[in-house]
CSV table of C-alpha atoms in Angstrom, one decimal:
chain,number,residue,atom,x,y,z
A,1360,UNK,CA,0.0,0.0,0.0
A,1361,UNK,CA,2.8,2.4,0.8
A,1362,UNK,CA,4.5,1.6,-2.5
A,1363,UNK,CA,1.2,2.2,-4.4
A,1364,UNK,CA,0.7,5.5,-2.5
A,1365,UNK,CA,4.2,6.6,-3.4
A,1366,UNK,CA,3.7,5.7,-7.0
A,1367,UNK,CA,0.5,7.8,-7.2
A,1368,UNK,CA,2.2,10.8,-5.4
A,1369,UNK,CA,5.1,10.8,-7.8
A,1370,UNK,CA,2.8,10.5,-10.7
A,1371,UNK,CA,0.7,13.5,-9.5
A,1372,UNK,CA,3.9,15.5,-9.1
A,1373,UNK,CA,4.7,15.0,-12.7
A,1374,UNK,CA,7.9,13.0,-12.2
A,1375,UNK,CA,9.2,11.1,-15.3
A,1376,UNK,CA,7.6,7.7,-15.4
A,1377,UNK,CA,10.9,5.8,-15.4
A,1378,UNK,CA,11.8,7.5,-12.1
A,1379,UNK,CA,8.4,6.9,-10.7
A,1380,UNK,CA,8.8,3.2,-11.3
A,1381,UNK,CA,12.2,3.1,-9.8
A,1382,UNK,CA,11.1,5.1,-6.7
A,1383,UNK,CA,8.1,2.8,-6.2
A,1384,UNK,CA,10.4,-0.2,-6.4
A,1385,UNK,CA,12.8,1.3,-3.8
A,1386,UNK,CA,9.8,2.0,-1.5
A,1387,UNK,CA,8.6,-1.6,-2.0
A,1388,UNK,CA,12.0,-3.0,-1.1
A,1389,UNK,CA,12.4,-0.7,2.0
A,1390,UNK,CA,8.8,-1.6,3.1
A,1391,UNK,CA,9.7,-5.3,2.9
A,1392,UNK,CA,13.1,-4.9,4.6
A,1393,UNK,CA,15.0,-6.6,1.8
A,1394,UNK,CA,17.5,-3.8,1.4
A,1395,UNK,CA,20.1,-6.2,-0.1
A,1396,UNK,CA,18.0,-6.0,-3.4
A,1397,UNK,CA,19.0,-2.4,-3.9
A,1398,UNK,CA,22.6,-3.4,-4.8
A,1399,UNK,CA,21.2,-5.4,-7.8
A,1400,UNK,CA,19.2,-2.5,-9.2
A,1401,UNK,CA,21.9,-1.4,-11.8
A,1402,UNK,CA,22.1,-5.0,-13.0
A,1403,UNK,CA,18.3,-5.3,-13.4
A,1404,UNK,CA,18.2,-1.9,-15.1
A,1405,UNK,CA,20.6,-3.1,-17.7
A,1406,UNK,CA,18.9,-6.5,-18.0
A,1407,UNK,CA,15.7,-4.8,-19.1
A,1408,UNK,CA,17.5,-3.1,-22.0
A,1409,UNK,CA,19.9,-5.8,-23.2
A,1410,UNK,CA,17.3,-8.2,-24.8
A,1411,UNK,CA,18.0,-8.9,-28.5
A,1412,UNK,CA,14.4,-8.0,-29.3
A,1413,UNK,CA,15.0,-4.5,-28.0
A,1414,UNK,CA,17.7,-3.9,-30.6
A,1415,UNK,CA,14.9,-3.6,-33.2
A,1416,UNK,CA,13.4,-0.6,-31.4
A,1417,UNK,CA,16.1,2.1,-32.1
A,1418,UNK,CA,16.3,1.0,-35.7
A,1419,UNK,CA,12.6,1.5,-36.3
A,1420,UNK,CA,12.7,4.9,-34.5
A,1421,UNK,CA,15.5,5.8,-36.9
A,1422,UNK,CA,13.4,4.6,-39.8
A,1423,UNK,CA,10.5,6.9,-38.8
A,1424,UNK,CA,12.9,9.9,-38.7
A,1425,UNK,CA,14.3,9.1,-42.1
A,1426,UNK,CA,10.8,8.7,-43.6
A,1427,UNK,CA,9.7,12.1,-42.3
A,1428,UNK,CA,12.8,13.9,-43.6
A,1429,UNK,CA,12.9,12.1,-46.9
A,1430,UNK,CA,9.3,13.0,-48.1
A,1431,UNK,CA,8.3,9.3,-48.1
A,1432,UNK,CA,5.2,9.9,-46.0
A,1433,UNK,CA,3.9,12.5,-48.4
A,1434,UNK,CA,4.3,10.2,-51.4
A,1435,UNK,CA,2.5,7.4,-49.6
A,1436,UNK,CA,-0.4,9.8,-49.0
A,1437,UNK,CA,-0.6,10.8,-52.7
A,1438,UNK,CA,-0.3,7.1,-53.6
A,1439,UNK,CA,-3.3,6.2,-51.4
A,1440,UNK,CA,-5.3,9.1,-52.9
A,1441,UNK,CA,-4.6,7.8,-56.4
A,1442,UNK,CA,-5.8,4.3,-55.5
A,1443,UNK,CA,-9.3,5.2,-54.3
A,1444,UNK,CA,-12.2,6.2,-56.5
A,1445,UNK,CA,-14.3,9.3,-55.8
A,1446,UNK,CA,-16.5,8.8,-52.7
A,1447,UNK,CA,-17.9,10.7,-49.7
A,1448,UNK,CA,-15.3,11.3,-47.0
A,1449,UNK,CA,-12.8,10.0,-49.6
A,1450,UNK,CA,-9.9,12.0,-48.2
A,1451,UNK,CA,-10.6,10.7,-44.7
A,1452,UNK,CA,-10.4,7.2,-46.2
A,1453,UNK,CA,-7.1,8.2,-47.9
A,1454,UNK,CA,-5.9,9.4,-44.5
A,1455,UNK,CA,-6.7,6.0,-43.0
A,1456,UNK,CA,-5.1,4.0,-45.8
A,1457,UNK,CA,-2.0,6.1,-45.5
A,1458,UNK,CA,-2.0,5.4,-41.8
A,1459,UNK,CA,-2.2,1.7,-42.6
A,1460,UNK,CA,0.9,1.9,-44.7
A,1461,UNK,CA,2.7,4.1,-42.2
A,1462,UNK,CA,1.8,1.7,-39.4
A,1463,UNK,CA,3.7,-1.1,-41.3
A,1464,UNK,CA,6.8,1.0,-41.0
A,1465,UNK,CA,6.8,3.2,-37.9
A,1466,UNK,CA,5.3,0.8,-35.3
A,1467,UNK,CA,4.7,3.7,-32.8
A,1468,UNK,CA,1.4,5.6,-32.4
A,1469,UNK,CA,3.2,8.8,-31.2
A,1470,UNK,CA,5.7,8.8,-34.1
A,1471,UNK,CA,2.8,8.0,-36.6
A,1472,UNK,CA,0.6,10.8,-35.2
A,1473,UNK,CA,3.5,13.3,-35.4
A,1474,UNK,CA,4.1,12.5,-39.1
A,1475,UNK,CA,0.5,12.2,-40.1
A,1476,UNK,CA,-0.8,15.3,-38.3
A,1477,UNK,CA,1.7,17.4,-40.2
A,1478,UNK,CA,0.9,15.6,-43.5
A,1479,UNK,CA,-2.9,14.8,-43.6
A,1480,UNK,CA,-4.7,17.4,-41.5
A,1481,UNK,CA,-3.7,20.4,-43.6
A,1482,UNK,CA,-4.6,18.5,-46.8
A,1483,UNK,CA,-8.1,17.6,-45.4
A,1484,UNK,CA,-8.7,21.2,-44.2
A,1485,UNK,CA,-7.9,22.5,-47.7
A,1486,UNK,CA,-10.5,20.1,-49.1
A,1487,UNK,CA,-13.2,21.5,-46.8
A,1488,UNK,CA,-13.0,19.1,-43.8
A,1489,UNK,CA,-13.5,20.5,-40.3
A,1490,UNK,CA,-10.2,20.5,-38.3
A,1491,UNK,CA,-11.7,18.5,-35.5
A,1492,UNK,CA,-12.8,15.7,-37.8
A,1493,UNK,CA,-9.5,15.7,-39.6
A,1494,UNK,CA,-7.6,15.4,-36.3
A,1495,UNK,CA,-10.0,12.7,-35.1
A,1496,UNK,CA,-9.5,10.5,-38.2
A,1497,UNK,CA,-5.7,11.0,-38.0
A,1498,UNK,CA,-5.7,10.1,-34.3
A,1499,UNK,CA,-7.8,7.0,-34.9
A,1500,UNK,CA,-5.4,5.9,-37.7
A,1501,UNK,CA,-2.6,6.0,-35.1
A,1502,UNK,CA,-4.3,3.1,-33.3
A,1503,UNK,CA,-3.2,0.8,-36.1
A,1504,UNK,CA,0.5,1.1,-35.2
A,1505,UNK,CA,0.4,-0.8,-31.9
A,1506,UNK,CA,-1.2,-3.9,-33.6
A,1507,UNK,CA,0.5,-4.1,-36.9
A,1508,UNK,CA,4.1,-5.1,-37.5
A,1509,UNK,CA,6.6,-3.7,-36.6
A,1510,UNK,CA,4.7,-2.6,-33.5
A,1511,UNK,CA,6.9,-1.4,-30.7
A,1512,UNK,CA,4.4,-3.0,-28.2
A,1513,UNK,CA,4.7,-6.4,-29.9
A,1514,UNK,CA,8.5,-6.1,-29.8
A,1515,UNK,CA,8.5,-5.3,-26.1
A,1516,UNK,CA,6.0,-8.2,-25.3
A,1517,UNK,CA,8.2,-10.6,-27.3
A,1518,UNK,CA,11.2,-9.6,-25.2
A,1519,UNK,CA,9.3,-10.0,-21.9
A,1520,UNK,CA,7.6,-13.3,-22.9
A,1521,UNK,CA,10.7,-14.7,-24.7
A,1522,UNK,CA,8.6,-15.4,-27.9
A,1523,UNK,CA,9.8,-15.0,-31.5
A,1524,UNK,CA,9.0,-11.5,-32.7
A,1525,UNK,CA,8.2,-12.9,-36.2
A,1526,UNK,CA,5.4,-15.1,-34.8
A,1527,UNK,CA,3.7,-12.1,-33.2
A,1528,UNK,CA,4.1,-10.0,-36.3
A,1529,UNK,CA,2.6,-12.7,-38.5
A,1530,UNK,CA,-0.4,-13.3,-36.1
A,1531,UNK,CA,-1.1,-9.5,-35.8
A,1532,UNK,CA,-1.8,-8.9,-39.5
A,1533,UNK,CA,-5.3,-10.2,-39.6
A,1534,UNK,CA,-6.5,-8.4,-36.4
A,1535,UNK,CA,-4.8,-5.2,-37.6
A,1536,UNK,CA,-6.5,-5.4,-41.0
A,1537,UNK,CA,-9.9,-6.1,-39.3
A,1538,UNK,CA,-9.4,-3.0,-37.2
A,1539,UNK,CA,-8.6,-0.9,-40.3
A,1540,UNK,CA,-11.8,-2.2,-42.1
A,1541,UNK,CA,-13.9,-1.4,-39.0
A,1542,UNK,CA,-12.5,2.1,-39.0
A,1543,UNK,CA,-13.3,2.5,-42.7
A,1544,UNK,CA,-17.0,1.7,-41.8
A,1545,UNK,CA,-16.9,4.3,-39.0
A,1546,UNK,CA,-15.5,6.9,-41.4
A,1547,UNK,CA,-18.2,6.1,-44.0
A,1548,UNK,CA,-20.9,6.6,-41.3
A,1549,UNK,CA,-19.4,9.9,-40.2
A,1550,UNK,CA,-19.1,11.0,-43.8
A,1551,UNK,CA,-22.8,10.3,-44.4
A,1552,UNK,CA,-24.0,11.9,-41.1
A,1553,UNK,CA,-21.7,15.0,-41.3
A,1554,UNK,CA,-22.1,15.4,-45.1
A,1555,UNK,CA,-18.3,15.4,-45.6
A,1556,UNK,CA,-16.9,16.4,-49.0
A,1557,UNK,CA,-16.9,13.9,-51.9
A,1558,UNK,CA,-13.3,13.4,-53.2
A,1559,UNK,CA,-12.8,14.6,-56.7
A,1560,UNK,CA,-11.8,12.4,-59.6
A,1561,UNK,CA,-8.1,12.8,-60.4
A,1562,UNK,CA,-7.1,13.3,-64.0
A,1563,UNK,CA,-5.6,10.2,-65.5
A,1564,UNK,CA,-2.2,11.8,-65.9
A,1565,UNK,CA,-2.1,13.0,-62.3
A,1566,UNK,CA,-3.2,9.6,-61.0
A,1567,UNK,CA,-0.5,7.9,-63.0
A,1568,UNK,CA,2.1,10.4,-61.8
A,1569,UNK,CA,1.2,9.9,-58.1
A,1570,UNK,CA,1.1,6.1,-58.5
A,1571,UNK,CA,4.5,6.2,-60.2
A,1572,UNK,CA,6.1,8.5,-57.6
A,1573,UNK,CA,4.7,6.4,-54.8
A,1574,UNK,CA,6.2,3.1,-56.0
A,1575,UNK,CA,9.7,3.9,-54.6
A,1576,UNK,CA,8.1,4.8,-51.2
A,1577,UNK,CA,6.4,1.3,-51.1
A,1578,UNK,CA,9.8,-0.3,-51.0
A,1579,UNK,CA,10.2,0.9,-47.4
A,1580,UNK,CA,7.2,-1.0,-45.9
A,1581,UNK,CA,8.0,-4.0,-48.1
A,1582,UNK,CA,11.5,-4.0,-46.7
A,1583,UNK,CA,10.3,-3.6,-43.2
A,1584,UNK,CA,7.5,-6.2,-43.1
A,1585,UNK,CA,7.9,-8.4,-46.2
A,1586,UNK,CA,11.4,-9.6,-45.3
A,1587,UNK,CA,10.2,-10.7,-41.9
A,1588,UNK,CA,7.1,-12.5,-43.1
A,1589,UNK,CA,9.0,-14.2,-45.9
A,1590,UNK,CA,11.7,-15.4,-43.5
A,1591,UNK,CA,14.5,-13.5,-45.4
A,1592,UNK,CA,15.5,-11.4,-42.4
A,1593,UNK,CA,15.0,-11.2,-38.6
A,1594,UNK,CA,13.0,-8.1,-37.3
A,1595,UNK,CA,16.3,-6.4,-36.4
A,1596,UNK,CA,17.8,-7.0,-39.9
A,1597,UNK,CA,14.6,-5.9,-41.6
A,1598,UNK,CA,14.6,-2.6,-39.6
A,1599,UNK,CA,18.2,-2.0,-40.7
A,1600,UNK,CA,17.3,-2.8,-44.4
A,1601,UNK,CA,14.3,-0.6,-44.3
A,1602,UNK,CA,16.3,2.3,-42.8
A,1603,UNK,CA,18.9,1.9,-45.6
A,1604,UNK,CA,16.1,1.9,-48.1
A,1605,UNK,CA,14.5,5.0,-46.6
A,1606,UNK,CA,17.9,6.8,-46.6
A,1607,UNK,CA,18.6,6.0,-50.3
A,1608,UNK,CA,15.1,6.7,-51.5
A,1609,UNK,CA,14.9,10.0,-49.6
A,1610,UNK,CA,18.4,11.1,-50.7
A,1611,UNK,CA,18.7,9.8,-54.3
A,1612,UNK,CA,15.1,9.3,-55.6
A,1613,UNK,CA,13.1,12.1,-54.0
A,1614,UNK,CA,16.2,14.3,-53.2
A,1615,UNK,CA,14.6,15.7,-50.0
A,1616,UNK,CA,16.9,14.1,-47.5
A,1617,UNK,CA,20.3,15.9,-47.4
A,1618,UNK,CA,23.4,14.5,-45.9
A,1619,UNK,CA,23.7,17.6,-43.7
A,1620,UNK,CA,20.4,16.6,-42.0
A,1621,UNK,CA,21.7,13.1,-41.0
A,1622,UNK,CA,23.5,14.2,-37.8
A,1623,UNK,CA,20.3,15.7,-36.4
A,1624,UNK,CA,18.3,12.6,-37.4
A,1625,UNK,CA,20.7,10.3,-35.7
A,1626,UNK,CA,20.7,12.5,-32.5
A,1627,UNK,CA,16.9,12.7,-32.3
A,1628,UNK,CA,16.6,8.9,-32.9
A,1629,UNK,CA,19.2,8.2,-30.2
A,1630,UNK,CA,17.5,10.5,-27.7
A,1631,UNK,CA,14.1,8.9,-28.3
A,1632,UNK,CA,15.5,5.4,-28.2
A,1633,UNK,CA,17.3,6.2,-25.0
A,1634,UNK,CA,14.2,7.5,-23.3
A,1635,UNK,CA,12.2,4.4,-24.3
A,1636,UNK,CA,14.9,1.9,-23.4
A,1637,UNK,CA,15.5,3.5,-20.0
A,1638,UNK,CA,11.7,3.3,-19.3
A,1639,UNK,CA,11.8,-0.4,-20.2
A,1640,UNK,CA,14.8,-0.9,-17.8
A,1641,UNK,CA,13.0,0.9,-15.0
A,1642,UNK,CA,9.8,-1.2,-15.6
A,1643,UNK,CA,12.1,-4.3,-15.5
A,1644,UNK,CA,13.2,-3.3,-12.0
A,1645,UNK,CA,9.7,-2.8,-10.8
A,1646,UNK,CA,8.6,-6.2,-12.2
A,1647,UNK,CA,11.6,-7.9,-10.7
A,1648,UNK,CA,10.9,-6.5,-7.2
A,1649,UNK,CA,7.2,-7.4,-7.5
A,1650,UNK,CA,8.2,-11.0,-8.5
A,1651,UNK,CA,10.5,-11.2,-5.5
A,1652,UNK,CA,7.7,-10.0,-3.3
A,1653,UNK,CA,5.5,-12.9,-4.6
A,1654,UNK,CA,3.0,-10.5,-6.2
A,1655,UNK,CA,2.6,-12.5,-9.4
A,1656,UNK,CA,1.7,-15.7,-7.4
A,1657,UNK,CA,-0.8,-13.9,-5.3
A,1658,UNK,CA,-2.4,-12.2,-8.4
A,1659,UNK,CA,-2.5,-15.6,-10.2
A,1660,UNK,CA,-4.2,-17.2,-7.2
A,1661,UNK,CA,-6.8,-14.4,-7.1
A,1662,UNK,CA,-7.5,-14.6,-10.8
A,1663,UNK,CA,-7.8,-18.4,-10.8
A,1664,UNK,CA,-10.4,-18.1,-8.0
A,1665,UNK,CA,-12.4,-15.5,-9.8
A,1666,UNK,CA,-12.2,-16.9,-13.4
A,1667,UNK,CA,-13.6,-20.4,-13.9
A,1668,UNK,CA,-13.1,-20.6,-17.7
A,1669,UNK,CA,-10.8,-19.2,-20.4
A,1670,UNK,CA,-13.5,-16.8,-21.6
A,1671,UNK,CA,-14.1,-15.4,-18.2
A,1672,UNK,CA,-10.4,-15.0,-17.6
A,1673,UNK,CA,-10.0,-13.1,-20.9
A,1674,UNK,CA,-13.1,-10.9,-20.1
A,1675,UNK,CA,-11.6,-10.0,-16.7
A,1676,UNK,CA,-8.2,-9.4,-18.5
A,1677,UNK,CA,-9.8,-7.0,-21.0
A,1678,UNK,CA,-11.5,-5.0,-18.3
A,1679,UNK,CA,-8.3,-4.8,-16.2
A,1680,UNK,CA,-6.1,-3.8,-19.2
A,1681,UNK,CA,-8.6,-1.1,-20.4
A,1682,UNK,CA,-8.5,0.5,-17.0
A,1683,UNK,CA,-4.8,0.1,-16.6
A,1684,UNK,CA,-4.2,1.7,-20.1
A,1685,UNK,CA,-5.9,4.9,-19.0
A,1686,UNK,CA,-3.2,5.6,-16.4
A,1687,UNK,CA,-0.1,3.8,-17.6
A,1688,UNK,CA,1.8,3.8,-20.9
A,1689,UNK,CA,1.8,0.6,-22.9
A,1690,UNK,CA,5.5,-0.3,-22.7
A,1691,UNK,CA,5.7,-0.3,-18.8
A,1692,UNK,CA,2.2,-1.8,-18.6
A,1693,UNK,CA,3.3,-4.7,-20.8
A,1694,UNK,CA,6.4,-5.3,-18.7
A,1695,UNK,CA,4.5,-5.1,-15.5
A,1696,UNK,CA,1.5,-7.3,-16.4
A,1697,UNK,CA,2.9,-9.8,-18.9
A,1698,UNK,CA,5.1,-11.7,-16.3
A,1699,UNK,CA,2.2,-11.8,-13.9
A,1700,UNK,CA,-0.6,-12.8,-16.2
A,1701,UNK,CA,1.0,-14.8,-19.0
A,1702,UNK,CA,1.9,-17.8,-16.9
A,1703,UNK,CA,-1.7,-17.9,-15.5
A,1704,UNK,CA,-3.2,-17.7,-19.1
A,1705,UNK,CA,-0.9,-20.4,-20.5
A,1706,UNK,CA,-0.7,-22.9,-17.6
A,1707,UNK,CA,-4.1,-22.5,-16.0
A,1708,UNK,CA,-6.3,-21.8,-19.0
A,1709,UNK,CA,-4.4,-23.1,-22.0
A,1710,UNK,CA,-4.4,-19.8,-23.8
A,1711,UNK,CA,-1.9,-19.5,-26.7
A,1712,UNK,CA,0.8,-17.0,-25.6
A,1713,UNK,CA,0.8,-15.2,-29.0
A,1714,UNK,CA,-3.0,-14.6,-28.9
A,1715,UNK,CA,-2.6,-13.5,-25.3
A,1716,UNK,CA,0.0,-10.9,-26.4
A,1717,UNK,CA,-2.2,-9.6,-29.2
A,1718,UNK,CA,-5.1,-9.1,-26.8
A,1719,UNK,CA,-2.8,-7.4,-24.3
A,1720,UNK,CA,-1.3,-5.0,-26.8
A,1721,UNK,CA,-4.7,-4.2,-28.4
A,1722,UNK,CA,-6.3,-3.3,-25.1
A,1723,UNK,CA,-3.3,-1.1,-24.0
A,1724,UNK,CA,-3.3,0.6,-27.3
A,1725,UNK,CA,-6.7,2.2,-26.5
A,1726,UNK,CA,-5.0,3.9,-23.5
A,1727,UNK,CA,-2.8,5.9,-25.9
A,1728,UNK,CA,-5.9,7.9,-26.9
A,1729,UNK,CA,-7.7,8.1,-23.5
A,1730,UNK,CA,-7.1,10.6,-20.7
A,1731,UNK,CA,-5.5,11.1,-18.3
A,1732,UNK,CA,-2.2,9.7,-19.5
A,1733,UNK,CA,-2.8,9.0,-23.2
A,1734,UNK,CA,0.4,10.2,-25.0
A,1735,UNK,CA,-1.1,9.7,-28.4
A,1736,UNK,CA,-4.1,11.9,-27.5
A,1737,UNK,CA,-2.0,14.8,-26.3
A,1738,UNK,CA,0.3,14.4,-29.2
A,1739,UNK,CA,-2.6,14.7,-31.6
A,1740,UNK,CA,-4.1,17.6,-29.7
A,1741,UNK,CA,-0.7,19.4,-29.7
A,1742,UNK,CA,0.0,18.8,-33.4
A,1743,UNK,CA,-3.5,19.8,-34.6
A,1744,UNK,CA,-4.7,22.5,-32.1
A,1745,UNK,CA,-7.9,20.5,-31.2
A,1746,UNK,CA,-8.5,20.1,-27.5
A,1747,UNK,CA,-7.9,16.7,-26.0
A,1748,UNK,CA,-11.5,16.7,-24.6
A,1749,UNK,CA,-13.0,17.3,-28.0
A,1750,UNK,CA,-10.9,14.6,-29.6
A,1751,UNK,CA,-11.8,12.1,-26.9
A,1752,UNK,CA,-15.5,12.6,-27.6
A,1753,UNK,CA,-15.2,12.4,-31.3
A,1754,UNK,CA,-13.1,9.2,-31.0
A,1755,UNK,CA,-15.8,7.2,-29.2
A,1756,UNK,CA,-17.2,5.5,-32.4
A,1757,UNK,CA,-13.6,4.4,-33.3
A,1758,UNK,CA,-13.2,3.1,-29.7
A,1759,UNK,CA,-16.4,1.1,-30.2
A,1760,UNK,CA,-15.1,-0.4,-33.4
A,1761,UNK,CA,-11.8,-1.4,-31.8
A,1762,UNK,CA,-13.6,-3.0,-28.8
A,1763,UNK,CA,-15.6,-5.0,-31.3
A,1764,UNK,CA,-12.4,-6.3,-32.9
A,1765,UNK,CA,-11.0,-7.1,-29.4
A,1766,UNK,CA,-14.2,-9.0,-28.6
A,1767,UNK,CA,-13.6,-11.1,-31.7
A,1768,UNK,CA,-10.0,-11.8,-30.7
A,1769,UNK,CA,-11.1,-12.7,-27.2
A,1770,UNK,CA,-13.7,-15.2,-28.4
A,1771,UNK,CA,-11.3,-16.8,-30.8
A,1772,UNK,CA,-8.6,-17.1,-28.1
A,1773,UNK,CA,-11.1,-18.7,-25.7
A,1774,UNK,CA,-12.4,-21.2,-28.2
A,1775,UNK,CA,-8.8,-22.1,-29.2
A,1776,UNK,CA,-7.7,-22.6,-25.5
A,1777,UNK,CA,-7.1,-26.2,-24.4
């Protein structure tokens, strides 16, 4: 109780989340009288960051920076617009389709929202869309990143659960596409109710030009995901290959990425990667202390008493994760909950660990766009100038669509358990 109170106090004071986790772990150790554990904190901090799966993370962060600087995102947006016929809310559908392609490269909601807010929202406003609807569609599209490869959340879960990243990536494609289709239906409904503009028909020459110019940009998501699914490369190798492809395309094909910009790109990527990796290491310390205090075993016993079937267990898991996601970022939430709940899911209820990981990451993804902590929500609000409260209300139909997909994943995992 004292550790929990300390955690809440530090959070309320606005301390960095990594320091909050470490401080709570220190309080928990002092409360239990096991002060000898403090000497192992540096070792545990490093252990949380040295997993081979975590090497993928900095490379995909670098990839996102290279794409933004090289004009690849803008070409993908024009490519998506050239693919779709004229239809109501057509530019909103283009926004979502571009988010789908960007999600297969960036893997981070915050990175995706940063790029897409600068790219799509001004285009939609020029076409006559209200700014709040433009920002809402862009924010909703960011929810695709945590569930489609190369999702940062899936990488972190694979490192914690000691599962092959490629297996998680392959299994996430169908749920991710189902979510994208559900979002398309929501956009169609919003377009009809709000009388959004009908996209114009592009002249044949302009359509051909945009398709042709977008082809080199498609090499980046193909290098990022295609090499993993085909077995040609590991996730880490594919991230490196995609980064090289983005560098060459941005510098030599589109000629927007200058060599003088590279030092700044590398510095920003290193800072972002350092922040995320330190957070993972801090969460590792907290999870290790909780395990030493026998918290996982107590939680497992409680859940086993409450849940009599795989379906009931997964329903309780969904409710718990949705609540947790509103106050904790996905990466530390995954590291704190996966070691506790995964053994219970697998050994007590026979749930496939890959399906468990997908459900875990999908639920926590919603927290990125829900107050009070939602980093994605505040990123979208900051980048577009629409208030976080307004965005939260407009996002409710998209939340409903995502919950429907999560329900389908839950039923499938329960029926497959054995």
